[in-house]
Coordinates of N, CA and C in Angstrom, one line a residue:
M1 N 0.8 -1.2 0.0 CA 0.0 0.0 0.0 C 0.9 1.2 0.0
S2 N 0.6 2.2 -0.9 CA 1.4 3.4 -1.0 C 1.2 4.3 0.1
T3 N 2.1 5.3 0.3 CA 1.9 6.2 1.4 C 0.7 7.1 1.2
K4 N 0.4 7.4 -0.1 CA -0.8 8.2 -0.4 C -2.1 7.5 0.0
V5 N -2.1 6.2 -0.3 CA -3.3 5.4 0.0 C -3.4 5.2 1.5
R6 N -2.3 5.0 2.2 CA -2.4 4.8 3.7 C -2.9 6.1 4.3
T7 N -2.4 7.3 3.8 CA -2.8 8.5 4.4 C -4.3 8.7 4.2
A8 N -4.8 8.4 3.0 CA -6.2 8.5 2.7 C -7.1 7.6 3.6
D9 N -6.6 6.4 3.8 CA -7.3 5.4 4.6 C -7.3 5.9 6.1
T10 N -6.2 6.5 6.6 CA -6.2 7.0 7.9 C -7.2 8.2 8.1
R11 N -7.2 9.1 7.2 CA -8.1 10.2 7.2 C -9.6 9.7 7.2
E12 N -9.8 8.7 6.4 CA -11.2 8.1 6.3 C -11.6 7.5 7.7
R13 N -10.7 6.8 8.3 CA -11.0 6.2 9.6 C -11.2 7.3 10.7
I14 N -10.4 8.3 10.6 CA -10.5 9.4 11.6 C -11.8 10.1 11.4
L15 N -12.2 10.4 10.2 CA -13.4 11.2 10.0 C -14.7 10.3 10.3
T16 N -14.6 9.0 10.0 CA -15.7 8.1 10.4 C -15.8 8.1 11.9
A17 N -14.7 8.0 12.6 CA -14.7 7.9 14.0 C -15.3 9.2 14.6
A18 N -14.8 10.4 14.0 CA -15.3 11.7 14.5 C -16.8 11.8 14.4
C19 N -17.3 11.4 13.2 CA -18.8 11.4 13.1 C -19.5 10.6 14.1
E20 N -19.0 9.4 14.4 CA -19.6 8.6 15.5 C -19.5 9.2 16.8
V21 N -18.4 9.7 17.2 CA -18.2 10.3 18.6 C -19.0 11.6 18.7
I22 N -19.0 12.4 17.7 CA -19.8 13.7 17.8 C -21.2 13.4 17.9
A23 N -21.7 12.4 17.2 CA -23.1 12.0 17.2 C -23.5 11.4 18.6
D24 N -22.5 10.7 19.2 CA -22.8 10.0 20.4 C -22.8 11.0 21.6
I25 N -21.9 11.9 21.7 CA -21.8 12.7 22.9 C -21.9 14.2 22.7
G26 N -21.9 14.6 21.4 CA -22.0 16.1 21.1 C -20.6 16.7 21.0
F27 N -20.6 17.8 20.2 CA -19.3 18.4 19.9 C -18.7 19.1 21.1
E28 N -19.4 19.7 22.0 CA -18.9 20.4 23.1 C -18.1 19.5 24.1
K29 N -18.5 18.2 24.1 CA -17.9 17.3 25.1 C -16.8 16.5 24.4
I30 N -16.6 16.6 23.1 CA -15.7 15.7 22.4 C -14.2 16.2 22.8
R31 N -13.4 15.2 22.9 CA -11.9 15.4 23.1 C -11.2 14.6 21.9
M32 N -10.1 15.2 21.5 CA -9.4 14.6 20.4 C -9.0 13.2 20.7
R33 N -8.6 12.9 22.0 CA -8.2 11.6 22.4 C -9.3 10.6 22.1
M34 N -10.6 11.0 22.4 CA -11.7 10.1 22.1 C -11.8 9.6 20.7
V35 N -11.6 10.5 19.8 CA -11.7 10.2 18.4 C -10.5 9.3 18.0
A36 N -9.3 9.7 18.5 CA -8.1 8.8 18.2 C -8.3 7.4 18.6
E37 N -8.9 7.2 19.8 CA -9.1 5.9 20.3 C -10.2 5.1 19.4
R38 N -11.2 5.8 19.1 CA -12.3 5.2 18.2 C -11.7 4.8 16.8
A39 N -10.8 5.7 16.3 CA -10.2 5.4 15.0 C -9.0 4.4 15.1
G40 N -8.5 4.2 16.2 CA -7.4 3.3 16.4 C -6.1 3.9 15.9
V41 N -5.9 5.2 16.2 CA -4.7 5.9 15.8 C -4.2 6.6 17.1
S42 N -2.9 7.1 17.0 CA -2.4 7.8 18.1 C -3.0 9.2 18.1
T43 N -2.9 9.9 19.2 CA -3.4 11.3 19.3 C -2.5 12.2 18.5
A44 N -1.2 11.8 18.4 CA -0.2 12.6 17.6 C -0.6 12.5 16.1
L45 N -1.0 11.3 15.7 CA -1.3 11.2 14.3 C -2.6 11.9 14.0
L46 N -3.5 11.9 14.9 CA -4.8 12.6 14.7 C -4.5 14.1 14.6
H47 N -3.6 14.6 15.4 CA -3.3 16.1 15.4 C -2.5 16.4 14.1
Y48 N -1.8 15.4 13.6 CA -1.1 15.7 12.3 C -2.1 16.0 11.2
H49 N -3.2 15.2 11.2 CA -4.2 15.4 10.1 C -5.2 16.6 10.4
F50 N -5.5 16.7 11.7 CA -6.5 17.8 12.1 C -6.0 18.4 13.4
D51 N -5.5 19.7 13.3 CA -4.8 20.3 14.4 C -5.8 20.9 15.5
T52 N -7.1 21.0 15.1 CA -8.1 21.6 16.1 C -9.3 20.8 16.0
R53 N -10.1 20.9 17.1 CA -11.4 20.2 17.1 C -12.3 20.8 16.1
E54 N -12.3 22.1 15.9 CA -13.1 22.8 14.9 C -12.9 22.3 13.5
K55 N -11.6 22.1 13.1 CA -11.3 21.6 11.8 C -11.8 20.2 11.6
L56 N -11.6 19.4 12.7 CA -12.1 18.0 12.6 C -13.6 18.0 12.4
F57 N -14.3 18.9 13.1 CA -15.8 18.9 13.1 C -16.2 19.3 11.7
T58 N -15.7 20.3 11.1 CA -16.1 20.7 9.8 C -15.8 19.7 8.7
E59 N -14.6 19.1 8.8 CA -14.2 18.0 7.9 C -15.2 16.8 8.0
A60 N -15.5 16.5 9.3 CA -16.4 15.4 9.5 C -17.8 15.6 8.9
M61 N -18.3 16.8 9.0 CA -19.6 17.2 8.4 C -19.5 17.1 6.9
T62 N -18.5 17.6 6.3 CA -18.3 17.5 4.8 C -18.2 16.1 4.4
H63 N -17.4 15.3 5.1 CA -17.3 13.8 4.9 C -18.6 13.1 4.9
S64 N -19.4 13.4 5.9 CA -20.7 12.8 6.0 C -21.6 13.1 4.8
F65 N -21.7 14.3 4.4 CA -22.5 14.7 3.3 C -22.0 14.1 2.0
A66 N -20.7 14.2 1.8 CA -20.1 13.7 0.5 C -20.4 12.2 0.3
N67 N -20.2 11.4 1.4 CA -20.5 10.0 1.3 C -21.9 9.7 0.9
T68 N -22.9 10.4 1.5 CA -24.3 10.2 1.2 C -24.5 10.6 -0.3
A69 N -24.0 11.7 -0.7 CA -24.2 12.1 -2.1 C -23.7 11.1 -3.1
V70 N -22.5 10.6 -2.8 CA -21.9 9.6 -3.8 C -22.7 8.4 -3.9
D71 N -23.3 7.9 -2.8 CA -24.1 6.7 -2.8 C -25.4 7.0 -3.6
V72 N -26.0 8.1 -3.3 CA -27.3 8.4 -4.0 C -27.1 8.6 -5.5
E73 N -26.0 9.2 -5.9 CA -25.8 9.5 -7.3 C -25.1 8.4 -8.1
R74 N -25.0 7.2 -7.5 CA -24.1 6.2 -8.1 C -24.5 5.8 -9.5
D75 N -25.8 6.0 -9.9 CA -26.2 5.6 -11.3 C -27.0 6.7 -11.9
A76 N -26.7 8.0 -11.5 CA -27.5 9.1 -12.0 C -27.6 9.3 -13.5
E77 N -26.7 8.7 -14.2 CA -26.7 8.8 -15.7 C -27.7 7.8 -16.3
T78 N -28.1 6.8 -15.6 CA -28.9 5.8 -16.2 C -30.3 5.6 -15.5
A79 N -30.4 5.9 -14.2 CA -31.6 5.7 -13.5 C -32.6 6.9 -13.8
P80 N -33.9 6.6 -13.8 CA -34.8 7.7 -14.0 C -34.6 8.9 -13.0
A81 N -34.8 10.1 -13.5 CA -34.6 11.3 -12.7 C -35.4 11.3 -11.4
A82 N -36.7 10.8 -11.6 CA -37.6 10.7 -10.4 C -37.0 9.8 -9.3
V83 N -36.4 8.7 -9.7 CA -35.8 7.8 -8.7 C -34.7 8.4 -8.0
I84 N -33.8 9.1 -8.7 CA -32.7 9.8 -8.1 C -33.2 10.9 -7.1
L85 N -34.2 11.7 -7.6 CA -34.7 12.7 -6.7 C -35.4 12.2 -5.5
A86 N -36.1 11.0 -5.6 CA -36.7 10.4 -4.5 C -35.7 9.9 -3.5
R87 N -34.5 9.4 -4.0 CA -33.4 9.0 -3.1 C -32.9 10.1 -2.3
I88 N -32.8 11.3 -3.0 CA -32.3 12.5 -2.3 C -33.2 12.8 -1.2
V89 N -34.5 12.9 -1.5 CA -35.5 13.2 -0.4 C -35.4 12.2 0.7
R90 N -35.3 11.0 0.4 CA -35.1 10.0 1.5 C -33.9 10.2 2.4
N91 N -32.8 10.6 1.7 CA -31.5 10.8 2.4 C -31.5 12.2 3.1
L92 N -32.5 13.0 2.9 CA -32.6 14.3 3.6 C -33.3 14.1 4.9
L93 N -33.8 12.8 5.2 CA -34.5 12.5 6.4 C -33.8 11.4 7.1
P94 N -34.0 11.2 8.4 CA -33.3 10.1 9.2 C -34.0 8.8 8.9
T95 N -33.7 8.3 7.7 CA -34.4 7.0 7.3 C -33.7 5.7 7.7
D96 N -32.5 5.8 8.1 CA -31.8 4.6 8.6 C -30.8 5.0 9.6
P97 N -30.1 4.0 10.3 CA -29.2 4.4 11.4 C -28.1 5.3 11.0
Q98 N -27.5 5.2 9.7 CA -26.5 6.1 9.3 C -27.0 7.5 9.1
L99 N -28.1 7.6 8.5 CA -28.7 9.0 8.3 C -29.2 9.6 9.6
H100 N -29.6 8.7 10.6 CA -29.9 9.2 11.9 C -28.7 9.8 12.6
Q101 N -27.5 9.2 12.4 CA -26.3 9.7 12.9 C -26.0 11.0 12.2
D102 N -26.2 11.1 10.9 CA -25.9 12.3 10.2 C -26.8 13.4 10.7
W103 N -28.0 13.1 11.0 CA -28.9 14.1 11.5 C -28.5 14.7 12.9
R104 N -27.9 13.8 13.7 CA -27.4 14.3 15.0 C -26.2 15.2 14.8
L105 N -25.4 14.9 13.7 CA -24.3 15.9 13.4 C -24.9 17.2 13.0
W106 N -25.9 17.2 12.1 CA -26.5 18.5 11.7 C -27.1 19.3 12.9
Q107 N -27.7 18.5 13.8 CA -28.2 19.2 15.0 C -27.1 19.9 15.8
E108 N -25.9 19.2 15.9 CA -24.8 19.8 16.6 C -24.3 21.0 15.8
L109 N -24.3 20.9 14.5 CA -23.9 22.1 13.6 C -24.8 23.3 13.9
W110 N -26.1 23.0 13.9 CA -27.1 24.2 14.1 C -26.8 24.9 15.4
V111 N -26.6 24.1 16.5 CA -26.4 24.7 17.8 C -25.1 25.5 17.8
R112 N -24.1 24.9 17.3 CA -22.8 25.6 17.3 C -22.8 26.8 16.4
A113 N -23.5 26.8 15.3 CA -23.6 27.9 14.3 C -24.3 29.1 14.9
L114 N -25.1 28.9 15.9 CA -25.8 30.0 16.6 C -24.8 30.8 17.5
R115 N -23.7 30.2 17.8 CA -22.8 30.8 18.8 C -21.4 31.2 18.2
D116 N -21.1 30.6 17.0 CA -19.8 30.8 16.4 C -19.9 31.2 15.0
E117 N -19.3 32.3 14.6 CA -19.5 32.9 13.3 C -18.8 32.0 12.2
T118 N -17.7 31.5 12.5 CA -17.0 30.6 11.5 C -17.9 29.4 11.2
T119 N -18.5 28.8 12.2 CA -19.4 27.6 12.0 C -20.6 28.0 11.3
R120 N -21.1 29.3 11.6 CA -22.3 29.7 10.9 C -22.1 29.8 9.4
V121 N -20.9 30.4 9.0 CA -20.6 30.5 7.6 C -20.4 29.1 7.0
F122 N -19.8 28.2 7.7 CA -19.7 26.9 7.2 C -21.0 26.2 7.0
A123 N -21.9 26.4 7.9 CA -23.3 25.8 7.9 C -24.0 26.3 6.7
V124 N -23.9 27.6 6.4 CA -24.6 28.3 5.3 C -24.1 27.7 4.0
D125 N -22.8 27.4 3.9 CA -22.1 26.9 2.7 C -22.6 25.4 2.5
L126 N -22.7 24.7 3.6 CA -23.2 23.3 3.5 C -24.7 23.3 3.0
Y127 N -25.5 24.2 3.4 CA -26.8 24.3 2.9 C -26.8 24.6 1.5
A128 N -25.9 25.5 1.0 CA -25.8 25.8 -0.4 C -25.5 24.5 -1.2
Q129 N -24.7 23.7 -0.6 CA -24.3 22.4 -1.3 C -25.6 21.5 -1.4
L130 N -26.3 21.4 -0.3 CA -27.5 20.6 -0.3 C -28.5 21.2 -1.3
H131 N -28.7 22.5 -1.4 CA -29.6 23.2 -2.3 C -29.1 22.8 -3.8
A132 N -27.9 22.9 -4.0 CA -27.4 22.6 -5.4 C -27.6 21.1 -5.7
W133 N -27.5 20.2 -4.7 CA -27.7 18.8 -4.9 C -29.1 18.5 -5.4
V134 N -30.1 19.1 -4.7 CA -31.5 18.9 -5.1 C -31.7 19.6 -6.4
G135 N -31.2 20.8 -6.6 CA -31.4 21.6 -7.8 C -30.9 20.9 -9.0
D136 N -29.7 20.3 -8.9 CA -29.0 19.7 -10.0 C -29.9 18.5 -10.5
A137 N -30.4 17.7 -9.5 CA -31.3 16.6 -9.8 C -32.5 17.0 -10.6
V138 N -33.1 18.1 -10.1 CA -34.3 18.6 -10.8 C -34.0 19.1 -12.2
R139 N -32.9 19.8 -12.3 CA -32.5 20.3 -13.7 C -32.3 19.1 -14.6
R140 N -31.6 18.1 -14.2 CA -31.4 16.9 -15.0 C -32.7 16.4 -15.5
G141 N -33.7 16.3 -14.6 CA -35.0 15.7 -15.0 C -35.7 16.6 -16.0
I142 N -35.6 17.9 -15.8 CA -36.2 18.9 -16.7 C -35.5 18.8 -18.1
A143 N -34.2 18.7 -18.1 CA -33.5 18.7 -19.3 C -33.8 17.4 -20.1
S144 N -34.0 16.3 -19.4 CA -34.3 15.0 -20.1 C -35.8 14.9 -20.5
G145 N -36.6 15.9 -20.1 CA -38.0 15.8 -20.5 C -38.9 15.0 -19.5
E146 N -38.2 14.5 -18.4 CA -39.0 13.7 -17.4 C -39.8 14.6 -16.5
F147 N -39.4 15.8 -16.3 CA -40.0 16.7 -15.3 C -40.6 17.9 -16.1
T148 N -41.7 18.4 -15.6 CA -42.3 19.6 -16.1 C -41.4 20.8 -15.6
P149 N -41.1 21.7 -16.4 CA -40.3 22.9 -16.0 C -40.9 23.6 -14.8
T150 N -40.1 24.0 -13.9 CA -40.5 24.7 -12.7 C -39.4 25.7 -12.2
D151 N -39.7 26.5 -11.2 CA -38.7 27.3 -10.6 C -37.8 26.4 -9.7
V152 N -36.6 26.1 -10.2 CA -35.8 25.0 -9.5 C -35.3 25.5 -8.2
D153 N -34.9 26.8 -8.0 CA -34.4 27.3 -6.8 C -35.6 27.3 -5.7
D154 N -36.8 27.7 -6.1 CA -37.9 27.7 -5.2 C -38.2 26.2 -4.7
L155 N -38.2 25.3 -5.6 CA -38.5 23.9 -5.3 C -37.5 23.3 -4.4
S156 N -36.2 23.6 -4.7 CA -35.1 23.1 -3.9 C -35.2 23.6 -2.4
T157 N -35.5 24.9 -2.3 CA -35.6 25.5 -1.0 C -36.8 24.9 -0.2
L158 N -37.9 24.6 -0.9 CA -39.1 24.0 -0.3 C -38.7 22.6 0.2
V159 N -38.0 21.8 -0.7 CA -37.7 20.5 -0.3 C -36.8 20.4 1.0
L160 N -35.8 21.3 1.0 CA -34.9 21.4 2.2 C -35.7 21.8 3.4
S161 N -36.6 22.8 3.3 CA -37.3 23.3 4.4 C -38.3 22.2 5.0
L162 N -39.0 21.5 4.1 CA -39.9 20.4 4.5 C -39.1 19.3 5.1
S163 N -37.9 19.0 4.6 CA -37.1 17.9 5.1 C -36.6 18.2 6.5
D164 N -36.2 19.5 6.7 CA -35.7 19.9 8.0 C -36.9 19.8 9.0
G165 N -38.0 20.3 8.6 CA -39.2 20.4 9.5 C -39.6 19.0 10.0
Y166 N -39.8 18.1 9.0 CA -40.2 16.7 9.3 C -39.1 16.0 10.0
G167 N -37.8 16.2 9.6 CA -36.7 15.5 10.1 C -36.6 15.8 11.6
I168 N -36.7 17.0 12.0 CA -36.6 17.4 13.4 C -37.7 16.6 14.2
R169 N -38.9 16.6 13.7 CA -39.9 15.9 14.5 C -39.7 14.4 14.5
L170 N -39.1 13.8 13.5 CA -38.8 12.4 13.5 C -37.7 12.1 14.5
M171 N -36.7 13.0 14.6 CA -35.6 12.9 15.5 C -36.1 13.0 17.0
L172 N -37.2 13.8 17.2 CA -37.8 13.9 18.5 C -38.7 12.8 18.8
R173 N -38.9 11.9 17.9 CA -39.8 10.8 18.0 C -41.2 11.2 18.3
D174 N -41.6 12.3 17.6 CA -43.0 12.8 17.7 C -43.9 11.7 17.3
P175 N -44.8 11.3 18.1 CA -45.7 10.2 17.7 C -46.7 10.5 16.6
T176 N -46.9 11.8 16.3 CA -47.9 12.2 15.3 C -47.2 12.3 13.9
V177 N -45.9 12.0 13.8 CA -45.2 12.1 12.5 C -44.5 10.8 12.3
T178 N -44.8 10.1 11.1 CA -44.1 8.9 10.8 C -43.2 9.2 9.6
L179 N -42.2 8.3 9.4 CA -41.3 8.5 8.2 C -42.1 8.4 6.9
D180 N -43.0 7.4 6.8 CA -43.8 7.2 5.6 C -44.6 8.5 5.3
A181 N -45.2 9.0 6.3 CA -46.1 10.2 6.1 C -45.3 11.4 5.7
A182 N -44.1 11.5 6.3 CA -43.2 12.6 5.9 C -42.8 12.5 4.4
L183 N -42.4 11.3 4.0 CA -42.0 11.2 2.6 C -43.1 11.5 1.6
V184 N -44.3 11.0 2.0 CA -45.5 11.2 1.1 C -45.8 12.7 1.1
A185 N -45.7 13.4 2.2 CA -46.0 14.8 2.2 C -45.0 15.6 1.4
I186 N -43.8 15.3 1.6 CA -42.7 16.1 0.8 C -42.9 15.8 -0.7
W187 N -43.1 14.5 -1.0 CA -43.2 14.1 -2.4 C -44.4 14.7 -3.1
R188 N -45.5 14.9 -2.3 CA -46.7 15.5 -2.9 C -46.4 16.9 -3.5
H189 N -45.6 17.7 -2.8 CA -45.2 19.0 -3.3 C -44.3 18.8 -4.5
V190 N -43.3 17.9 -4.4 CA -42.4 17.7 -5.6 C -43.2 17.2 -6.8
S191 N -44.0 16.2 -6.6 CA -44.8 15.7 -7.8 C -45.7 16.7 -8.4
T192 N -46.3 17.6 -7.6 CA -47.2 18.6 -8.2 C -46.3 19.6 -9.0
A193 N -45.2 20.0 -8.5 CA -44.3 21.0 -9.2 C -43.8 20.4 -10.5
L194 N -43.5 19.1 -10.5 CA -42.8 18.5 -11.6 C -43.6 17.6 -12.5
G195 N -44.9 17.6 -12.3 CA -45.8 16.8 -13.1 C -45.6 15.3 -13.0
L196 N -45.4 14.8 -11.8 CA -45.1 13.4 -11.6 C -46.2 12.7 -10.9
P197 N -46.3 11.4 -10.9 CA -47.3 10.7 -10.1 C -47.0 11.0 -8.6
E198 N -48.1 10.9 -7.8 CA -48.0 11.2 -6.4 C -47.3 10.1 -5.6
A199 N -47.3 8.9 -6.1 CA -46.6 7.8 -5.4 C -45.1 8.0 -5.4
V200 N -44.4 7.9 -4.2 CA -43.0 8.1 -4.1 C -42.3 7.0 -4.9
P201 N -41.4 7.3 -5.9 CA -40.8 6.2 -6.7 C -39.9 5.3 -5.8
T202 N -39.8 4.1 -6.2 CA -38.9 3.1 -5.6 C -37.9 2.7 -6.6
E203 N -36.9 2.0 -6.1 CA -35.8 1.5 -7.0 C -36.3 0.6 -8.1

């Protein structure tokens, strides 16, 4: 294994461990030693890659989003645009244990962004990436003729807003909100805007 590959593998393990620890105990309680232990590396090696908690946190958030996006877009050139968009909507909600962990990271980000300007700017940028993720999927569908033309930015903002609203209530285990109901409600707005069937597409 080359040095470059080993370095990439080490960073991957550290970032995966950071996501787990931050989701478990929260950013304010995290110590670099905890992440090093979870990743199976020395504290010195951890500090070599990430010299501050803040840098580790922002890299972990970026890592979490990037991994989700890569999985969802794995066959974007061949799968129907509606299927890709439905995947994105599902991945904007805490639909499985990994996404539940991602949601806990986002909640940590929101809290910290209210108190720290650097984190606020980072959070706004991450939202811009989410907005572009949804928007690009919608534009592909419009370009291919699968979707009815619509205001892409408005629809993307609506999808993110609805996902945040329903996601928070799902994370709170609100008994009046179910995952299936949230998906159906969000997709109803999407399907109306894009001229699609109301049923949420499956693979």
